[in-house]
Amino acid sequence: MHAEILFENGWVYTGNDAGPLRANLAITEGRIIAVGQPEDVNRTVTPDTRRVDLQGQLVVPGFQDAHVHPIFAGIELLQCDLTEASSAEEAVARVARYAEENPDEPWILGAGWSMDFFPGGTPTRGLLDEVVPDRPVYLINRDHHGAWANTTAFAAAGISAETPDPEGGRLEREEDGRPAGTVHEGAMDLFNAAKPPVPYGLAYQGLLASQKLLLAQGITAWQDAWVPIPEGEHADHLNVYMDAAKAGDLKVRVTACQWWNRTAGIGQLEAIVERRDRVASSFDHQMLNANTVKVMVDGVAENYTAAMHHVYLDHHGHHTDNRGIEFFEPDELKKFVTAIDAAGMQLHFHALGDRAVTDALDALEAARDSNGPNDQRHHLAHLQVVRSEDVPRFAALNAAANVQALWACHEEQMDTLTLPFLEPGAEDRHYPFGELASAGARLVAGSDWPVSTADPIAASHVAVNRTAPEEDLPPLGPESQKLSLKQILDAYTYGSAWINHLDAETGTLEPGKLADLAVLDLNVFDLPAEELHRAVVTQTWIGGECVYDRALTRDNQVQPARVMP
């Protein structure tokens, strides 16, 4: 077979070897036909072969993000985007500027503010009232588990001192009970009826904006971790994906993870299965599938809603009676998880606190006891705190650990809003990636973008060092929690391909597999650990097509590697 494309004069990390090889790689009809010593691979070359001179760069399997929110992220990029703000003052100024530039928008909607900009992580409505007093403002925070609103927005939603905290949520309040400005978790839903719906066109353009950014980071496939069944006039994200695929606008391979509505009960499974089957009847699994269900088990630690076995501490270090929020009673969770598993669907859990991890593993154990073993490839994402007794259960249950490695380091939000309010010694149990790997857990990797950057290289840097790029802070936790470079690269490539049921076709670079790959300007295996973040993606290829080339792209800036869980 003759090569249509030849990569030469560089390094190739196949994923099957201990490290990169000085090798050539040949592609025909979108698939790899040869990889190895130049004298062997070059036998496939003809005068018509397109030759790509790597000039010493490194080819790796395409990165696959196993937990990301591209459509939501793209919508937020096109609204009032606060991700680049570096202080409370700058965030407020950006809101003011956006309102001035968009005088006809009935609501100012956006996201991306950082909790550590504000005392206690809870900004007040008065800050927004000063710059936008006459229109509702509603801004989701960077971790997407809380929102900041002005007085007009609270009034439009009918939220007052008399409004009780909803189940699974909380309002910050002033002394007289009036909303102070910040709402958490389920309290965000109190605005849903008042906010304008997201139109289809904005969602579609958001997908394309996100895809452009993610391709520039070497990402060739992803699992969208929140594809809801739409309510009212909101755009249907699954239809956005289907239409983009039909139009040829969707370049990446997508697993659409359908959202399990916390209030809809087990009856929603029928519609979820119907949507899965509708996608399966129209698209090749490699391009688009919807055979995954996302279950949010708990909240996040920085607003004390992650479900913990140990109680949270107060600002004086004393025990409280708060152990976070379980969005489902354990018996209820077991029941519908067993039903989802029986329907042949994958479970994707948000499980951040150690009690949530226990609950999710208990539910998977109940499903296996009822349905028997299968190849659904369930996974638990985030895993901020995991009890030592739960670590070996991942391998025993064939449940993958979906790691957001960028968060496994000291930074402002971790050190001021999280660790001081957890039990002593909690740092050693934080993001126990090394312990999970040593116990045989399969690692897969995702970013949770737009919560934090989608850049796999920045995340890999933190996984290896347990420190943020160019930060002069000690590593988070013991040395044993660090991963090797190979471990985190394999998690971001073959591991995530496995979780997306794409491992037979992608995830490694070997003959017969699809030519999904990324080119890095530096051989990261030769870099000192503390310099891993210096590497940059220069090209991204999917199915033998170059879908991103840094040299040909004027705007080749990607989201900076800010560390924000």
XYZ file of C-alpha atoms in Angstrom:
565
model
C 0.000 0.000 0.000
C 1.339 3.430 -0.929
C 1.538 6.357 1.489
C -0.520 9.433 0.766
C 1.109 11.311 3.677
C 4.463 10.704 5.347
C 5.592 12.231 8.645
C 9.386 12.180 8.773
C 12.425 13.624 10.533
C 10.887 13.608 14.009
C 9.820 11.623 17.033
C 6.737 9.411 17.349
C 5.148 8.328 20.619
C 2.898 5.433 19.650
C 1.467 4.871 23.126
C 2.601 1.250 22.985
C 6.234 2.006 23.757
C 8.009 3.223 26.889
C 8.816 6.495 25.160
C 9.062 8.137 21.749
C 10.905 6.602 18.837
C 12.886 8.301 16.113
C 10.481 7.096 13.468
C 8.463 7.862 10.368
C 4.695 7.452 10.075
C 2.709 6.819 6.888
C -1.005 7.469 6.283
C -3.368 6.387 3.522
C -7.137 6.923 3.294
C -7.206 8.411 6.780
C -5.501 5.488 8.476
C -1.982 4.691 9.599
C -0.363 2.099 7.345
C 3.143 2.065 8.797
C 5.139 3.471 11.705
C 8.743 2.667 12.489
C 12.267 2.929 11.181
C 12.540 5.344 8.215
C 14.070 2.748 5.908
C 11.082 0.462 6.480
C 8.298 3.060 6.318
C 9.793 4.820 3.312
C 9.089 1.760 1.185
C 5.495 3.024 1.064
C 6.509 6.399 -0.405
C 5.796 7.368 -4.007
C 6.469 10.599 -5.918
C 2.897 11.623 -5.095
C 3.309 11.210 -1.328
C 2.846 14.402 0.671
C 5.853 14.639 2.983
C 5.537 16.424 6.335
C 8.926 17.414 7.734
C 8.586 17.354 11.518
C 11.963 19.052 12.012
C 12.495 17.197 15.271
C 8.970 17.655 16.643
C 7.002 14.950 18.469
C 3.910 13.164 17.149
C 1.537 11.773 19.785
C -1.913 10.175 19.567
C -4.622 12.815 19.470
C -5.697 13.964 22.914
C -9.230 12.962 23.930
C -10.976 15.024 26.597
C -13.155 12.680 28.648
C -14.999 15.436 30.540
C -15.622 18.783 28.854
C -18.517 21.163 28.140
C -17.874 22.595 24.657
C -21.312 23.986 23.806
C -21.782 25.658 27.183
C -18.206 26.955 26.988
C -18.747 28.350 23.504
C -21.964 30.088 24.515
C -20.131 31.704 27.414
C -17.280 32.807 25.141
C -19.869 34.652 23.054
C -21.574 36.241 26.082
C -20.072 38.234 28.976
C -16.848 36.256 29.339
C -15.050 36.851 32.655
C -12.445 34.077 32.368
C -9.641 36.531 31.626
C -10.398 38.810 34.593
C -7.641 38.780 37.206
C -9.432 40.586 40.057
C -12.845 41.559 41.377
C -12.397 45.058 40.012
C -11.561 43.784 36.557
C -14.526 41.387 36.579
C -16.909 44.253 37.429
C -15.309 46.455 34.769
C -15.787 43.747 32.154
C -19.460 43.479 33.074
C -19.857 47.239 32.734
C -18.106 47.263 29.366
C -20.153 44.359 28.044
C -23.417 46.020 29.132
C -22.391 49.243 27.425
C -21.477 47.417 24.202
C -24.707 45.398 24.179
C -27.459 47.877 25.060
C -30.258 45.804 23.511
C -29.717 42.584 25.443
C -32.530 42.200 27.994
C -30.307 40.213 30.387
C -26.535 40.386 30.842
C -25.549 36.724 30.907
C -22.080 35.257 31.194
C -19.644 33.239 33.267
C -16.063 32.764 34.392
C -15.549 34.787 37.591
C -13.243 33.326 40.231
C -14.431 32.786 43.783
C -11.062 33.730 45.249
C -11.534 37.323 44.016
C -14.178 37.890 46.689
C -14.264 37.497 50.497
C -15.541 34.018 51.265
C -15.941 33.402 47.536
C -19.331 35.154 47.543
C -19.644 38.484 45.667
C -22.564 40.784 46.488
C -25.340 42.106 44.289
C -24.348 45.680 45.123
C -21.150 45.378 43.075
C -23.234 44.647 39.993
C -25.934 47.178 40.857
C -23.326 49.946 40.670
C -22.546 49.228 37.007
C -25.813 47.713 35.711
C -28.730 48.935 37.822
C -31.462 48.738 35.181
C -31.127 45.257 33.630
C -30.859 41.784 35.155
C -27.306 40.445 35.420
C -26.668 36.735 35.983
C -23.101 35.403 35.896
C -22.044 31.808 36.568
C -18.772 31.310 38.415
C -15.758 29.492 37.046
C -16.618 26.163 38.655
C -20.253 26.411 37.478
C -21.641 25.489 40.884
C -22.709 28.999 41.788
C -23.844 32.289 40.285
C -23.717 36.017 41.002
C -26.718 38.216 40.288
C -27.770 41.830 40.712
C -30.863 43.137 42.472
C -32.825 43.425 39.231
C -32.178 39.763 38.413
C -33.365 38.608 41.840
C -36.503 40.703 41.436
C -37.154 39.370 37.922
C -36.910 35.816 39.253
C -39.191 36.608 42.209
C -36.483 35.801 44.766
C -36.807 37.638 48.078
C -36.158 37.253 51.783
C -39.167 34.931 51.939
C -37.798 32.549 49.300
C -36.630 29.359 51.029
C -33.434 27.612 50.079
C -34.383 24.943 47.544
C -33.516 21.304 48.075
C -29.932 20.828 46.943
C -29.122 24.541 46.923
C -28.441 27.610 49.047
C -28.716 31.398 48.827
C -26.215 33.668 50.505
C -28.283 36.112 52.543
C -27.968 39.485 54.202
C -28.876 39.865 57.873
C -32.536 40.558 57.064
C -32.750 37.438 54.884
C -32.645 39.183 51.528
C -30.448 37.553 48.857
C -26.910 38.884 49.169
C -25.884 38.247 45.573
C -24.476 34.713 45.344
C -26.440 31.475 44.943
C -25.164 27.897 45.057
C -26.058 24.662 43.271
C -29.834 24.095 43.042
C -30.571 27.723 43.924
C -29.290 28.618 40.459
C -32.412 26.978 39.041
C -34.575 29.655 40.671
C -33.630 31.956 37.767
C -34.504 29.518 34.990
C -38.056 30.676 34.399
C -37.034 34.326 34.161
C -33.860 34.140 32.075
C -34.205 34.228 28.284
C -33.649 30.843 26.603
C -30.450 30.052 24.739
C -31.323 30.242 21.023
C -30.281 27.486 18.645
C -28.042 29.767 16.589
C -26.015 30.816 19.623
C -25.536 27.190 20.683
C -24.399 26.195 17.180
C -21.934 29.067 16.939
C -20.765 28.246 20.452
C -19.935 24.692 19.383
C -17.901 25.928 16.434
C -16.054 28.482 18.579
C -15.168 25.809 21.123
C -14.134 23.294 18.490
C -11.685 25.806 17.019
C -10.057 26.334 20.399
C -9.966 22.641 21.293
C -8.456 21.630 17.952
C -5.672 24.120 18.645
C -4.916 22.133 21.798
C -4.542 18.833 19.991
C -7.936 17.442 20.989
C -9.382 15.047 18.431
C -12.294 13.587 20.431
C -14.261 14.504 23.512
C -17.032 13.437 25.837
C -19.453 16.311 26.369
C -20.336 15.820 30.024
C -23.652 17.690 30.008
C -26.101 17.303 27.140
C -29.530 17.977 28.672
C -32.966 17.224 27.337
C -34.049 20.817 26.653
C -36.844 22.544 28.505
C -38.983 25.271 26.968
C -37.359 27.129 24.084
C -33.741 26.333 24.946
C -31.629 24.900 22.130
C -31.282 21.123 22.090
C -27.536 20.475 22.299
C -27.923 16.977 20.885
C -29.608 18.429 17.794
C -26.765 20.944 17.522
C -24.260 18.091 17.388
C -26.363 16.119 14.912
C -26.832 19.090 12.610
C -23.144 20.008 12.780
C -22.195 16.432 11.911
C -24.603 16.353 8.962
C -23.282 19.691 7.696
C -19.659 18.575 7.937
C -18.924 21.267 10.525
C -18.186 18.767 13.300
C -14.559 17.678 12.920
C -13.958 15.918 16.233
C -15.352 12.604 17.431
C -18.024 13.228 20.062
C -19.609 11.203 22.823
C -22.664 13.145 23.995
C -23.254 12.454 27.672
C -26.968 12.841 28.390
C -27.849 14.655 31.610
C -29.789 12.838 34.349
C -32.312 15.382 35.625
C -32.294 15.281 39.426
C -36.041 15.887 39.686
C -37.417 13.882 36.749
C -37.141 10.410 38.264
C -36.502 7.078 36.608
C -39.177 7.752 33.995
C -36.747 9.968 32.063
C -34.725 6.921 31.034
C -37.132 6.113 28.212
C -36.505 9.468 26.497
C -32.751 9.153 27.047
C -32.683 5.735 25.390
C -34.793 7.059 22.505
C -32.337 9.915 21.941
C -29.419 7.478 22.061
C -31.065 5.236 19.480
C -31.921 8.178 17.240
C -28.256 9.171 17.089
C -27.121 5.563 16.594
C -29.445 5.138 13.616
C -28.044 8.219 11.880
C -24.313 8.312 12.618
C -21.286 6.093 12.789
C -20.334 5.550 16.433
C -16.872 6.913 15.675
C -18.317 10.306 14.738
C -21.170 10.808 17.219
C -22.882 8.728 19.863
C -25.108 9.434 22.854
C -24.782 6.222 24.852
C -23.651 7.838 28.111
C -25.595 9.257 31.061
C -24.176 11.937 33.366
C -25.159 11.707 37.030
C -24.266 14.576 39.359
C -23.809 12.925 42.771
C -22.674 15.967 44.782
C -21.429 19.555 44.582
C -17.984 21.099 45.132
C -15.778 21.558 48.159
C -15.249 25.310 47.903
C -18.911 26.025 48.660
C -19.172 23.113 51.114
C -21.552 21.064 48.945
C -19.188 18.209 48.031
C -20.470 15.167 49.933
C -17.898 14.183 52.562
C -17.725 11.420 55.138
C -16.200 13.926 57.563
C -17.977 17.165 58.494
C -16.742 20.525 57.216
C -15.016 22.892 59.636
C -16.041 26.491 60.248
C -13.805 29.559 59.996
C -12.490 28.857 63.513
C -11.584 25.248 62.799
C -14.557 23.842 64.723
C -16.744 21.020 63.498
C -20.042 21.915 61.848
C -22.969 19.621 61.135
C -22.475 19.953 57.357
C -21.211 16.999 55.329
C -22.175 18.469 51.961
C -25.024 17.601 49.638
C -25.951 14.220 48.199
C -28.274 14.974 45.314
C -29.725 11.465 45.567
C -30.412 9.149 48.452
C -28.086 6.132 48.127
C -30.954 3.667 47.580
C -32.452 5.862 44.862
C -29.042 6.147 43.200
C -28.620 2.366 43.195
C -32.044 1.875 41.650
C -31.686 4.158 38.643
C -28.002 3.360 38.085
C -28.965 -0.302 37.857
C -31.686 0.595 35.327
C -29.302 2.708 33.215
C -26.719 -0.089 33.253
C -29.391 -2.619 32.243
C -30.287 -0.381 29.287
C -26.731 -0.826 28.008
C -25.610 2.715 28.739
C -22.422 4.052 30.270
C -22.551 5.939 33.607
C -20.463 9.105 33.985
C -20.552 10.319 37.587
C -19.629 13.712 39.006
C -18.213 12.471 42.321
C -16.016 15.031 44.030
C -16.251 14.324 47.771
C -15.290 10.994 49.299
C -18.884 10.204 50.343
C -20.040 10.818 46.768
C -17.316 8.462 45.531
C -18.515 5.805 47.958
C -22.131 6.284 46.874
C -21.250 6.015 43.172
C -19.158 2.881 43.677
C -21.903 1.348 45.825
C -24.403 2.028 43.031
C -22.140 0.419 40.429
C -21.674 -2.597 42.682
C -25.460 -2.917 43.006
C -25.801 -2.702 39.218
C -23.205 -5.403 38.673
C -24.825 -7.655 41.284
C -28.171 -7.232 39.517
C -27.138 -7.194 35.858
C -23.832 -9.033 35.831
C -20.551 -7.770 34.377
C -20.535 -5.899 31.073
C -18.434 -3.611 28.901
C -20.269 -0.332 29.611
C -17.027 1.265 30.946
C -18.485 3.423 33.700
C -16.367 6.232 35.136
C -16.183 8.648 38.071
C -14.953 12.183 37.417
C -13.181 14.734 39.625
C -12.288 12.555 42.648
C -11.022 15.416 44.784
C -11.069 13.284 47.927
C -11.168 9.469 47.934
C -11.091 7.202 50.994
C -8.245 4.676 50.965
C -10.735 1.798 51.316
C -12.504 2.887 48.126
C -9.357 3.060 45.980
C -9.143 -0.694 45.135
C -12.856 -0.787 44.289
C -12.255 1.056 40.998
C -10.327 -1.861 39.498
C -12.623 -4.427 41.091
C -15.680 -2.811 39.485
C -13.915 -1.958 36.195
C -14.773 1.695 36.912
C -12.368 4.222 35.443
C -10.952 7.201 37.338
C -11.629 10.294 35.213
C -9.004 12.779 36.419
C -8.910 16.556 36.014
C -5.193 16.741 36.632
C -4.858 20.521 36.362
C -6.544 20.902 39.745
C -4.061 18.763 41.691
C -1.926 21.610 43.009
C -1.859 24.427 45.509
C -3.540 27.612 44.308
C -5.613 30.409 45.827
C -8.982 28.691 45.757
C -7.569 25.441 47.130
C -5.611 27.118 49.921
C -8.148 29.708 51.069
C -11.578 28.246 50.285
C -11.086 24.483 50.498
C -8.302 22.971 52.616
C -8.935 25.127 55.735
C -12.478 23.747 55.971
C -11.685 20.044 55.601
C -10.515 17.546 58.176
C -6.814 17.653 59.140
C -4.716 15.618 56.751
C -7.199 16.023 53.883
C -4.447 17.303 51.601
C -2.876 13.843 51.507
C -6.173 12.397 50.210
C -6.574 15.047 47.503
C -6.652 13.888 43.901
C -4.976 10.547 44.714
C -4.001 9.779 41.124
C -0.821 7.875 41.960
C -2.602 5.730 44.530
C -5.418 4.931 42.115
C -2.967 3.974 39.375
C -0.960 1.782 41.762
C -4.160 -0.020 42.747
C -4.892 -0.899 39.134
C -7.532 1.733 38.374
C -7.782 2.680 34.724
C -7.014 6.395 34.339
C -8.792 8.578 31.792
C -8.377 12.331 31.568
C -10.527 15.380 31.007
C -10.422 19.106 31.641
C -13.946 20.161 32.711
C -13.431 23.218 30.499
C -14.682 25.988 30.851
C -14.130 25.427 34.574
C -10.414 25.558 33.764
C -8.286 25.480 30.626
C -8.739 22.527 28.292
C -4.983 22.406 27.578
C -3.796 18.782 28.046
C -0.172 19.865 28.242
C -0.803 22.156 31.221
C -2.791 19.389 32.922
C -0.016 16.889 32.252
C 2.493 19.287 33.794
C 0.473 19.373 37.025
C -0.064 15.599 37.071
C 3.691 15.053 36.922
C 4.765 17.865 39.264
C 1.692 18.445 41.491
C 2.453 22.144 41.065
C 1.021 24.686 38.628
C 3.227 25.892 35.768
C 5.653 28.603 36.900
C 4.223 28.711 40.445
C 6.619 28.764 43.404
C 4.486 26.643 45.734
C 5.104 23.220 47.276
C 3.619 20.142 45.596
C 0.127 19.125 46.668
C 0.202 16.004 48.786
C 2.838 13.276 48.956
C 5.199 12.263 46.148
C 3.282 9.007 45.729
C 0.345 10.872 44.179
C 2.402 12.079 41.216
C 1.988 10.409 37.827
C 4.705 9.741 35.299
C 4.563 11.573 31.993
C 3.683 8.326 30.245
C 0.826 7.647 32.669
C -0.864 11.003 32.108
C -0.275 11.010 28.334
C -1.731 7.515 28.100
C -4.723 8.636 30.190
C -5.321 11.548 27.796
C -5.010 9.335 24.708
C -5.663 5.601 24.961
C -7.432 5.880 28.337
C -9.964 8.408 27.113
C -10.300 6.527 23.815
C -11.223 3.467 25.868
C -13.830 5.354 27.870
C -15.309 6.694 24.608
C -15.377 3.168 23.102
C -12.966 4.419 20.439
C -9.936 2.401 21.512
C -10.191 -0.107 18.639
C -9.708 2.761 16.188
C -7.860 5.529 18.048
C -5.762 6.237 21.138
C -2.483 4.773 19.880
C -0.490 5.220 16.687
C -0.284 1.836 14.974
C -1.089 0.392 11.559
C -4.795 0.048 10.885
C -5.904 2.771 13.293
C -7.347 6.115 12.310
C -4.764 8.852 11.817
C -5.865 11.010 14.758
C -2.758 12.710 16.113
C -1.204 15.849 17.508
C 2.213 17.338 16.813
C 4.106 19.007 19.674
C 6.933 21.442 19.055
C 9.068 19.842 21.770
C 9.806 16.245 22.691
C 8.245 16.403 26.146
C 9.984 13.181 27.202
C 13.307 15.022 26.959
C 12.183 18.055 28.976
C 12.813 18.489 32.702
C 9.550 17.869 34.569
C 9.268 21.502 35.606
C 9.370 22.602 31.946
C 6.661 20.339 30.517
C 4.247 23.251 30.154
C 6.532 24.831 27.551
C 5.404 22.426 24.838
C 2.888 23.711 22.293
C 0.643 21.903 19.811
C 1.623 22.888 16.274
C -0.696 20.610 14.284
C -3.800 18.482 14.860
C -4.886 15.746 12.454
C -8.153 13.783 12.427
C -8.638 10.883 10.049
C -5.576 11.941 8.077
C -6.816 15.522 7.619
C -4.926 18.458 9.097
C -7.623 20.347 11.007
C -5.294 22.774 12.791
C -1.933 24.203 11.787
C -0.428 26.784 14.083
C 1.795 28.146 11.325
C -1.255 28.963 9.205
C -3.407 30.365 11.998
C -3.189 34.040 12.819
C -5.103 33.741 16.061
C -3.269 30.812 17.603
C -3.773 31.900 21.178
C -5.554 29.430 23.440
C -7.039 29.828 26.874
C -4.223 30.399 29.393
C -3.465 27.640 31.866
C -5.197 29.085 34.912
C -5.784 26.558 37.649
C -9.332 26.743 38.965
C -11.309 23.752 40.259
